[in-house]
Short mmCIF file of C-alpha atoms in Angstrom, two decimals:
data_model
loop_
_atom_site.label_atom_id
_atom_site.label_comp_id
_atom_site.label_asym_id
_atom_site.label_seq_id
_atom_site.Cartn_x
_atom_site.Cartn_y
_atom_site.Cartn_z
CA MET A 637 -0.04 0.00 0.03
CA PHE A 638 2.91 2.41 0.54
CA ALA A 639 4.27 1.71 -2.85
CA ILE A 640 0.83 2.26 -4.20
CA ARG A 641 0.47 5.73 -2.39
CA LEU A 642 3.99 6.45 -3.22
CA ILE A 643 3.30 5.92 -7.01
CA ALA A 644 0.13 8.19 -6.98
CA ARG A 645 2.06 11.10 -4.77
CA ASN A 646 4.87 10.88 -7.57
CA VAL A 647 2.37 10.92 -10.31
CA SER A 648 0.58 14.26 -8.90
CA ARG A 649 3.99 15.38 -8.10
CA HIS A 650 5.16 15.29 -11.85
CA LYS A 651 1.41 15.99 -12.82
CA TYR A 652 2.98 18.16 -16.06
CA LYS A 653 4.42 15.28 -17.43
CA SER A 654 1.91 12.68 -16.55
CA ILE A 655 -0.69 15.09 -18.42
CA LEU A 656 1.52 15.41 -21.33
CA HIS A 657 2.02 11.38 -21.19
CA ILE A 658 -1.52 10.91 -20.61
CA LEU A 659 -2.10 12.95 -23.98
CA ILE A 660 0.18 10.98 -25.91
CA GLY A 661 -1.44 8.08 -24.69
CA VAL A 662 -4.98 9.12 -25.58
CA LEU A 663 -3.56 10.28 -28.82
CA THR A 664 -2.14 6.74 -29.63
CA VAL A 665 -5.23 4.45 -28.28
CA LEU A 666 -7.48 6.65 -30.70
CA ILE A 667 -5.35 5.61 -33.55
CA LEU A 668 -5.35 2.11 -32.54
CA ASP A 669 -8.88 2.20 -32.18
CA ILE A 670 -9.51 3.34 -35.38
CA TYR A 671 -7.21 0.71 -36.91
CA ALA A 672 -8.60 -1.87 -34.98
CA GLY A 673 -12.21 -0.76 -35.77
CA ASN A 674 -11.36 -0.84 -39.55
CA MET A 675 -9.83 -4.54 -39.25
CA ASP A 676 -13.09 -5.68 -37.23
CA SER A 677 -15.62 -3.59 -39.63
CA THR A 678 -13.64 -5.27 -43.02
CA GLY A 679 -13.45 -8.62 -41.46
CA GLU A 680 -17.34 -8.49 -40.56
CA GLN A 681 -18.21 -7.14 -44.15
CA LEU A 682 -16.40 -10.19 -45.50
CA ALA A 683 -17.96 -12.96 -43.06
CA LYS A 684 -21.47 -11.19 -44.10
CA LEU A 685 -20.76 -10.94 -47.98
CA PRO A 686 -22.64 -13.88 -48.59
CA GLU A 687 -26.14 -11.98 -46.85
CA VAL A 688 -25.53 -9.34 -49.30
CA LEU A 689 -24.48 -10.56 -52.44
CA GLU A 690 -26.25 -14.13 -53.42
CA VAL A 691 -24.49 -15.76 -55.83
CA PRO A 692 -27.33 -17.43 -58.01
CA ALA A 693 -26.81 -20.38 -60.45
CA LYS A 694 -29.04 -21.54 -63.88
CA ILE A 695 -29.03 -24.29 -65.92
CA SER A 696 -28.89 -24.14 -69.78
CA VAL A 697 -28.40 -25.91 -72.82
CA LEU A 698 -24.94 -26.32 -73.79
CA ASN A 699 -24.30 -23.62 -75.94
CA GLY A 700 -26.68 -21.06 -73.56
CA SER A 701 -29.30 -20.23 -76.05
CA LEU A 702 -32.00 -21.90 -73.80
CA THR A 703 -32.45 -21.46 -70.11
CA GLU A 704 -35.89 -22.97 -69.82
CA GLY A 705 -38.12 -25.07 -72.65
CA MET A 706 -35.55 -27.85 -72.29
CA THR A 707 -34.90 -31.33 -70.81
CA ILE A 708 -32.90 -31.79 -67.64
CA ARG A 709 -32.45 -35.12 -66.41
CA GLU A 710 -34.08 -36.59 -63.21
CA ASP A 711 -30.61 -37.35 -61.96
CA ARG A 712 -29.31 -33.79 -62.63
CA MET A 713 -32.29 -32.62 -60.95
CA MET A 714 -32.16 -34.50 -58.06
CA GLY A 715 -28.31 -33.89 -57.59
CA VAL A 716 -28.37 -30.21 -56.96
CA ARG A 717 -31.50 -30.31 -54.77
CA GLU A 718 -29.63 -32.86 -52.72
CA SER A 719 -26.50 -31.14 -52.68
CA GLU A 720 -25.25 -29.66 -49.49
CA TYR A 721 -23.68 -26.52 -51.14
CA VAL A 722 -27.10 -25.36 -52.69
CA LYS A 723 -30.29 -23.61 -50.82
CA ASP A 724 -33.28 -22.77 -52.81
CA PRO A 725 -33.20 -24.99 -55.35
CA VAL A 726 -36.07 -23.98 -57.99
CA PHE A 727 -37.37 -26.67 -61.02
CA THR A 728 -40.03 -26.72 -63.23
CA VAL A 729 -41.90 -28.83 -66.01
CA ARG A 730 -44.66 -27.64 -68.28
CA MET A 731 -47.28 -29.01 -69.57
CA LYS A 732 -50.94 -28.57 -71.31
CA PHE A 733 -54.13 -29.75 -69.22
CA GLY A 734 -58.04 -29.76 -69.65
CA LEU A 735 -60.83 -30.00 -67.26
CA GLY A 736 -62.54 -33.38 -67.26
CA SER A 737 -61.15 -37.02 -68.38
CA PHE A 738 -60.86 -37.22 -72.37
CA THR A 739 -59.11 -39.62 -74.72
CA VAL A 740 -56.04 -38.57 -76.88
CA GLU A 741 -58.35 -38.33 -79.88
CA GLU A 742 -60.65 -35.83 -78.22
CA TYR A 743 -57.53 -33.55 -77.21
CA LYS A 744 -57.92 -31.09 -80.22
CA ASP A 745 -61.49 -29.51 -78.17
CA ASN A 746 -60.34 -30.42 -74.71
CA LEU A 747 -56.75 -29.59 -74.37
CA ASN A 748 -57.14 -25.62 -74.06
CA TYR A 749 -54.94 -24.64 -70.78
CA TYR A 750 -51.23 -24.42 -69.72
CA GLY A 751 -49.70 -25.88 -67.00
CA MET A 752 -46.84 -26.21 -64.61
CA GLY A 753 -45.33 -28.17 -61.99
CA ILE A 754 -43.16 -26.22 -59.67
CA ASN A 755 -41.37 -26.91 -56.32
CA ALA A 756 -41.23 -23.40 -54.94
CA VAL A 757 -43.28 -20.03 -56.04
CA ALA A 758 -39.97 -18.32 -57.69
CA GLY A 759 -40.55 -21.04 -60.54
CA VAL A 760 -42.80 -18.74 -62.11
CA PRO A 761 -41.36 -15.63 -63.15
CA GLY A 762 -42.70 -12.75 -61.65
CA MET A 763 -45.14 -14.44 -59.58
CA LYS A 764 -45.21 -13.54 -55.93
CA ARG A 765 -46.54 -15.17 -52.95
CA GLU A 766 -48.97 -12.19 -52.73
CA ASP A 767 -50.72 -13.35 -56.09
CA ILE A 768 -51.65 -16.45 -54.61
CA THR A 769 -54.92 -17.08 -52.37
CA PHE A 770 -54.70 -20.11 -50.37
CA LEU A 771 -56.92 -22.24 -48.80
CA GLU A 772 -57.00 -21.94 -45.00
CA GLY A 773 -54.03 -24.02 -43.46
CA VAL A 774 -52.23 -24.10 -46.73
CA ASP A 775 -49.15 -22.36 -47.80
CA GLU A 776 -46.41 -22.57 -50.48
CA SER A 777 -44.74 -25.07 -48.85
CA VAL A 778 -47.30 -27.43 -50.32
CA LEU A 779 -45.44 -27.08 -53.55
CA GLU A 780 -42.60 -28.90 -52.20
CA THR A 781 -44.66 -32.19 -51.24
CA THR A 782 -46.29 -34.90 -53.18
CA GLN A 783 -49.85 -34.42 -52.63
CA LYS A 784 -52.53 -34.34 -55.39
CA VAL A 785 -53.39 -30.38 -55.18
CA CYS A 786 -53.52 -27.84 -57.58
CA ILE A 787 -53.67 -23.64 -57.47
CA LEU A 788 -55.54 -22.34 -60.46
CA ASP A 789 -56.05 -19.16 -62.39
CA ALA A 790 -58.61 -16.99 -60.80
CA ASP A 791 -60.38 -16.41 -64.34
CA LEU A 792 -60.51 -20.17 -65.19
CA MET A 793 -62.14 -21.12 -61.72
CA GLU A 794 -64.68 -18.46 -62.27
CA LYS A 795 -65.45 -19.56 -65.71
CA SER A 796 -65.71 -23.00 -64.78
CA GLY A 797 -67.57 -22.38 -61.44
CA LEU A 798 -64.67 -23.85 -59.46
CA ARG A 799 -64.42 -22.88 -55.73
CA LEU A 800 -61.23 -23.41 -53.11
CA GLY A 801 -61.33 -26.55 -51.55
CA GLU A 802 -63.24 -28.41 -54.24
CA ASP A 803 -61.46 -31.34 -56.07
CA VAL A 804 -60.90 -31.32 -59.87
CA MET A 805 -60.56 -33.70 -62.40
CA LEU A 806 -57.11 -32.68 -65.05
CA THR A 807 -56.32 -34.57 -67.76
CA ILE A 808 -52.52 -33.66 -68.56
CA PHE A 809 -50.60 -33.83 -71.57
CA TYR A 810 -46.67 -33.40 -70.97
CA TYR A 811 -43.79 -32.24 -73.66
CA ARG A 812 -41.20 -34.41 -75.04
CA TYR A 813 -38.54 -32.94 -76.82
CA ALA A 814 -36.81 -34.86 -79.85
CA LEU A 815 -33.03 -36.02 -79.15
CA GLU A 816 -31.95 -34.78 -82.73
CA GLY A 817 -33.48 -31.56 -83.76
CA SER A 818 -36.03 -29.13 -82.68
CA GLU A 819 -39.44 -31.30 -82.37
CA ILE A 820 -41.69 -30.88 -79.46
CA PHE A 821 -44.44 -33.29 -79.02
CA ILE A 822 -47.51 -33.31 -76.83
CA GLU A 823 -47.86 -36.76 -75.48
CA PRO A 824 -50.88 -38.11 -72.55
CA LEU A 825 -49.38 -38.21 -69.08
CA THR A 826 -52.38 -38.86 -66.47
CA THR A 827 -56.10 -38.10 -65.62
CA ASP A 828 -56.58 -37.57 -62.24
CA THR A 829 -58.29 -35.68 -59.67
CA TYR A 830 -57.11 -33.03 -57.61
CA ARG A 831 -58.08 -30.70 -54.54
CA ILE A 832 -58.02 -27.04 -55.58
CA VAL A 833 -55.98 -25.28 -52.70
CA GLY A 834 -55.17 -21.64 -54.01
CA GLN A 835 -56.31 -19.22 -56.93
CA VAL A 836 -53.63 -17.35 -58.28
CA GLU A 837 -54.05 -13.62 -60.48
CA ILE A 838 -50.33 -13.09 -61.12
CA GLU A 839 -50.05 -9.02 -61.71
CA ASP A 840 -46.58 -8.98 -63.37
CA TYR A 841 -45.49 -12.39 -65.08
CA ARG A 842 -42.18 -12.14 -66.58
CA GLY A 843 -41.72 -15.46 -68.39
CA GLY A 844 -41.27 -16.09 -71.90
CA TRP A 845 -44.00 -19.04 -72.28
CA VAL A 846 -47.64 -18.88 -71.83
CA PRO A 847 -48.67 -17.75 -68.44
CA PRO A 848 -49.88 -21.21 -66.20
CA GLU A 849 -53.56 -21.62 -65.94
CA ALA A 850 -52.85 -24.49 -63.23
CA ILE A 851 -50.07 -25.22 -61.04
CA LEU A 852 -49.26 -28.26 -59.25
CA PRO A 853 -46.10 -29.59 -56.79
CA LEU A 854 -43.35 -30.50 -59.25
CA ASP A 855 -43.17 -33.89 -57.52
CA CYS A 856 -46.20 -34.42 -58.07
CA VAL A 857 -45.95 -34.64 -61.37
CA ARG A 858 -42.85 -36.40 -61.10
CA GLU A 859 -44.89 -39.51 -59.52
CA ALA A 860 -47.16 -39.19 -62.74
CA TYR A 861 -44.12 -39.62 -65.07
CA HIS A 862 -42.88 -42.35 -62.80
CA ASP A 863 -46.40 -44.44 -62.91
CA GLN A 864 -46.43 -44.24 -66.58
CA ASP A 865 -43.18 -45.53 -66.80
CA ILE A 866 -42.34 -42.30 -68.73
CA PRO A 867 -38.75 -40.89 -68.27
CA PHE A 868 -38.80 -37.48 -65.92
CA PHE A 869 -37.17 -34.17 -67.57
CA ALA A 870 -37.49 -30.75 -65.46
CA ASP A 871 -37.80 -27.74 -68.43
CA SER A 872 -35.67 -25.04 -66.24
CA GLY A 873 -33.84 -25.02 -63.18
CA SER A 874 -32.07 -22.64 -60.84
CA PHE A 875 -30.37 -22.01 -57.56
CA VAL A 876 -28.31 -20.40 -55.13
CA VAL A 877 -24.93 -21.27 -53.90
CA LYS A 878 -25.52 -21.76 -49.82
CA ASP A 879 -22.00 -20.83 -49.19
CA PRO A 880 -20.18 -18.97 -51.90
CA PHE A 881 -17.03 -19.34 -49.72
CA GLN A 882 -17.17 -22.83 -50.61
CA LEU A 883 -17.15 -22.37 -54.30
CA ASN A 884 -14.72 -24.68 -55.64
CA ALA A 885 -16.42 -27.90 -53.74
CA LEU A 886 -19.73 -26.81 -55.34
CA LYS A 887 -18.11 -26.73 -58.79
CA GLU A 888 -16.38 -29.79 -58.58
CA GLN A 889 -19.33 -31.40 -57.01
CA MET A 890 -21.57 -30.05 -60.05
CA ARG A 891 -19.04 -30.81 -62.73
CA TYR A 892 -17.88 -34.70 -61.55
CA ASP A 893 -20.79 -35.86 -59.35
CA VAL A 894 -23.79 -34.26 -61.42
CA THR A 895 -21.90 -34.24 -64.49
CA PHE A 896 -22.64 -30.42 -65.57
CA LEU A 897 -20.74 -28.70 -68.17
CA PRO A 898 -19.71 -25.43 -68.66
CA VAL A 899 -21.61 -23.12 -71.20
CA ILE A 900 -19.58 -23.78 -74.69
CA THR A 901 -21.28 -20.77 -76.94
CA ARG A 902 -20.15 -22.59 -80.40
CA ALA A 903 -21.96 -25.78 -79.24
CA GLU A 904 -24.47 -27.42 -81.43
CA TYR A 905 -28.30 -26.51 -80.65
CA ARG A 906 -30.17 -29.22 -78.90
CA TYR A 907 -32.64 -29.66 -76.09
CA ASP A 908 -30.24 -31.27 -73.36
CA GLY A 909 -30.03 -28.98 -70.23
CA ASN A 910 -26.45 -30.33 -69.34
CA ALA A 911 -24.63 -26.92 -68.92
CA LEU A 912 -24.37 -24.82 -65.77
CA THR A 913 -23.37 -21.06 -65.08
CA ILE A 914 -22.61 -19.92 -62.04
CA MET A 915 -22.50 -15.94 -61.52
CA ASP A 916 -19.74 -15.74 -59.21
CA GLU A 917 -18.09 -12.93 -60.77
CA THR A 918 -19.21 -9.89 -58.39
CA PHE A 919 -19.29 -12.23 -55.50
CA ILE A 920 -14.94 -12.96 -55.82
CA ARG A 921 -14.21 -9.99 -56.92
CA SER A 922 -15.63 -8.31 -53.69
CA ALA A 923 -14.37 -11.06 -51.54
CA GLU A 924 -10.81 -10.60 -52.89
CA ALA A 925 -11.24 -7.00 -52.18
CA LEU A 926 -11.91 -7.09 -48.89
CA GLN A 927 -9.36 -9.92 -48.26
CA GLY A 928 -6.41 -7.90 -49.61
CA ASN A 929 -7.85 -4.86 -47.27
CA LEU A 930 -7.49 -7.22 -44.33
CA SER A 931 -4.58 -8.73 -45.24
CA LEU A 932 -3.28 -5.29 -45.70
CA LEU A 933 -4.21 -4.41 -42.12
CA ARG A 934 -3.23 -7.83 -40.63
CA GLY A 935 0.01 -7.42 -42.23
CA MET A 936 0.46 -3.44 -40.44
CA LEU A 937 -0.03 -4.95 -37.03
CA PRO A 938 3.95 -5.83 -36.24
CA PHE A 939 4.71 -2.45 -37.13
CA ILE A 940 2.06 -0.62 -35.07
CA VAL A 941 3.35 -2.63 -32.46
CA ALA A 942 6.55 -1.58 -32.68
CA ILE A 943 5.55 2.16 -32.92
CA VAL A 944 3.44 1.88 -29.98
CA ILE A 945 6.88 0.59 -28.34
CA PHE A 946 8.74 3.02 -29.42
CA ILE A 947 6.60 5.63 -28.27
CA GLY A 948 6.37 4.04 -24.59
CA TYR A 949 10.06 3.99 -24.88
CA LEU A 950 10.47 7.55 -26.29
CA CYS A 951 8.28 8.93 -23.42
CA SER A 952 9.52 7.47 -20.49
CA TYR A 953 13.20 7.90 -21.62
CA LEU A 954 12.43 11.41 -21.89
CA SER A 955 10.88 11.69 -18.67
CA LEU A 956 13.90 9.68 -16.57
CA GLN A 957 16.53 11.99 -18.09
CA SER A 958 15.32 14.59 -15.52
CA ARG A 959 15.02 12.17 -12.76
CA GLN A 960 18.34 10.35 -13.02
CA GLU A 961 19.19 11.77 -9.76
CA GLU A 962 16.16 11.03 -7.96
CA TYR A 963 16.78 7.30 -9.20
CA ALA A 964 20.37 7.81 -7.88
CA LEU A 965 19.17 8.74 -4.37
CA MET A 966 16.52 6.04 -4.00
CA ARG A 967 19.45 3.56 -4.90
CA SER A 968 21.53 5.15 -2.23
CA LEU A 969 19.01 5.02 0.33
CA GLY A 970 18.81 1.44 -0.04
CA THR A 971 15.87 0.56 -2.34
CA GLY A 972 17.19 -2.07 -4.49
CA ARG A 973 16.99 -2.27 -8.30
CA GLY A 974 13.99 -4.30 -8.01
CA LYS A 975 11.76 -1.97 -6.05
CA SER A 976 13.10 1.21 -7.91
CA PHE A 977 12.05 -0.36 -11.16
CA PHE A 978 8.48 -1.21 -9.65
CA LEU A 979 7.77 2.22 -8.38
CA LEU A 980 9.02 4.00 -11.79
CA PHE A 981 7.16 1.60 -13.79
CA GLY A 982 3.94 1.67 -11.59
CA GLU A 983 3.74 5.45 -12.66
CA THR A 984 3.80 5.19 -15.89
CA ALA A 985 1.44 1.99 -15.87
CA LEU A 986 -0.95 4.13 -13.66
CA VAL A 987 -0.51 7.06 -16.70
CA ALA A 988 -0.93 4.56 -19.25
CA ALA A 989 -4.15 3.17 -17.52
CA GLY A 990 -5.97 6.62 -17.34
CA ALA A 991 -4.62 7.35 -21.32
CA CYS A 992 -6.13 3.94 -22.21
CA LEU A 993 -9.39 4.26 -20.32
CA LEU A 994 -10.02 8.29 -21.55
CA GLY A 995 -9.18 7.15 -24.90
CA SER A 996 -11.61 4.23 -25.13
CA PHE A 997 -14.25 6.18 -23.70
CA THR A 998 -13.47 9.09 -26.36
CA ALA A 999 -13.79 6.42 -29.17
CA LEU A 1000 -16.89 4.92 -27.75
CA ILE A 1001 -18.65 8.23 -27.72
CA PHE A 1002 -17.65 9.62 -31.12
CA PHE A 1003 -17.27 6.79 -33.06
CA GLY A 1004 -19.32 4.42 -31.46
CA THR A 1005 -16.29 1.32 -31.63
CA LYS A 1006 -17.73 -2.15 -30.53
CA ALA A 1007 -16.74 -2.72 -26.61
CA GLU A 1008 -14.77 -6.15 -27.71
CA VAL A 1009 -12.82 -3.74 -30.12
CA LEU A 1010 -11.73 -1.40 -27.63
CA ALA A 1011 -10.76 -3.78 -25.22
CA LEU A 1012 -8.66 -5.13 -27.94
CA ALA A 1013 -7.16 -1.86 -29.02
CA GLY A 1014 -6.32 -1.16 -25.10
CA ALA A 1015 -4.79 -4.01 -24.50
CA LEU A 1016 -2.60 -3.77 -27.37
CA PHE A 1017 -1.77 0.00 -26.32
CA PHE A 1018 -1.28 -0.84 -22.76
CA LEU A 1019 1.61 -3.80 -22.95
CA ALA A 1020 3.11 -2.10 -25.81
CA PHE A 1021 3.63 0.83 -24.57
CA LEU A 1022 4.64 -0.35 -21.02
CA ALA A 1023 6.95 -2.67 -23.23
CA GLY A 1024 8.69 0.31 -24.14
CA THR A 1025 8.83 1.51 -20.73
CA ALA A 1026 10.52 -1.34 -19.32
CA ALA A 1027 13.06 -1.00 -21.96
CA ALA A 1028 13.67 2.44 -20.90
CA LEU A 1029 14.11 1.69 -17.53
CA LEU A 1030 16.57 -0.57 -17.81
CA ALA A 1031 18.70 1.48 -19.45
CA LEU A 1032 18.81 3.11 -15.87
CA TYR A 1033 21.06 0.01 -14.80
CA ARG A 1034 23.94 1.48 -16.51
CA LEU A 1035 23.99 4.49 -14.55
CA SER A 1036 26.49 4.50 -11.67
CA VAL A 1037 25.02 5.72 -8.95
CA MET A 1038 28.22 7.32 -6.60
CA GLU A 1039 29.12 8.91 -10.23
CA MET A 1040 25.61 10.59 -10.12
CA LEU A 1041 25.83 11.58 -6.22
CA SER A 1042 29.28 12.98 -6.63
CA LYS A 1043 28.16 15.23 -9.96
CA ASN A 1044 25.54 16.75 -7.42
CA ASP A 1045 27.91 17.41 -5.26
#
C-alpha cells in the first residue's frame, strides 16, 4: 500500500509530465481504436458478404441459348436438390391440360390450358406469394410435397364455376422433346383428381412462355411420370449457392458428380439442359478486395506494435532524463533495483491506464466503436507502451549511482 501511495504521489508531483503522457497516450489509443475498428469492420463485411451478395446459378443448354423449355435429366435435378452446397433450388416442368376426362382423340377440343409443375413460388417468373390466395391452413410449402393438389388461375375458376377446397379432374399432357432436331411432341401423361388449394392472379408475369393456368407440386407431377414409366425431365432449373466461400467444392461436385458442363457457345443446338452457369464474378471480386484490405491491415500490425513500443520507450526515456538524480538517491538510501524499477514502472502504468480508459471512452462516444474492439486496442496499447517503458527503465541500470551523487556535490 505504501508503494501504491508513493506511485500516486509521484504522478501528482510530476503532473505536467503525467498530463503530457496521458495526451500522447489518448492520441495513440484513438489511432489504435480506428485501426482495430477498420480491421473488425472489414472482417465483418467479409463474413457477411454471402448475405449481401448472393451467388445465383442457372442451368442451360450447352450453348447457353436456352434456360427454359429444355430437358434436364432427373438425376441431375436431384443432384442439385440434394447438394449440401445448394439452397433454394427451383425446378419446373411444363404441361398442357384440360378439365375433366377425355381421350387422346378428343384432345383438340379439350386440351386448352397451360400448366406447370414447380417446387417453389419463384418457379413462375414474376409471380409473388401475394398473388396467390391459399385455402385456409395451406401455404406455399405445399409445392414441396407430392400431394395431389393444384393452384388454378382465378379467371379459369370463375369461368368453370370452381371454388377453393373443391376437387377437379384434370387430364394432363406432357412435352416430349426430340433427341435430335427441334421437334416437340405433346403426349398424354395422366388423368387424375386434384384438390384446389389456391387461386392465383399473376400481376407481373415475366416469363417467356404462356402464363400457367394450373400450378401443381413438381414432385406430384414427377410421380405421375414414374407411374406411367415415362422418363422425367425438368424444363428449367436454378439455385443459389449456400456458402459462396465453398464455391470450389460446389463446382467440383457439379462437374464430376452431377455431370454439368460449362457453357460452350459454339456447341450444337440441342434441348439437353446439361450446362451450368454460376454467376460468381461480382462476389469473387468483392471478396478478393475485402480479403486484400484485411491482409494489408493484418500485415501492418507488427509495425504498429513496434511504433507503440517506441512511443512508450521515448516518453519514458525523456521523462527519466530529469529524474536520474532521484533514481540515484533512491538507490543510495537502500532501495533495491527491483523496487526502484517497480516504483517508476508503476507510475507509467498508472498514467497509461488512465490514457487507455480516456481514449477508449472517447472512441466509444464519438466513433461508436464496439466494446470488444476497444478492449483489444486498449490491451495492445497498454502492453506495447509498457514494453517500451520497461526498455527505458532497464537503461537506468547502466547508470553509476556514485557518479551521479558526486556530480551533484
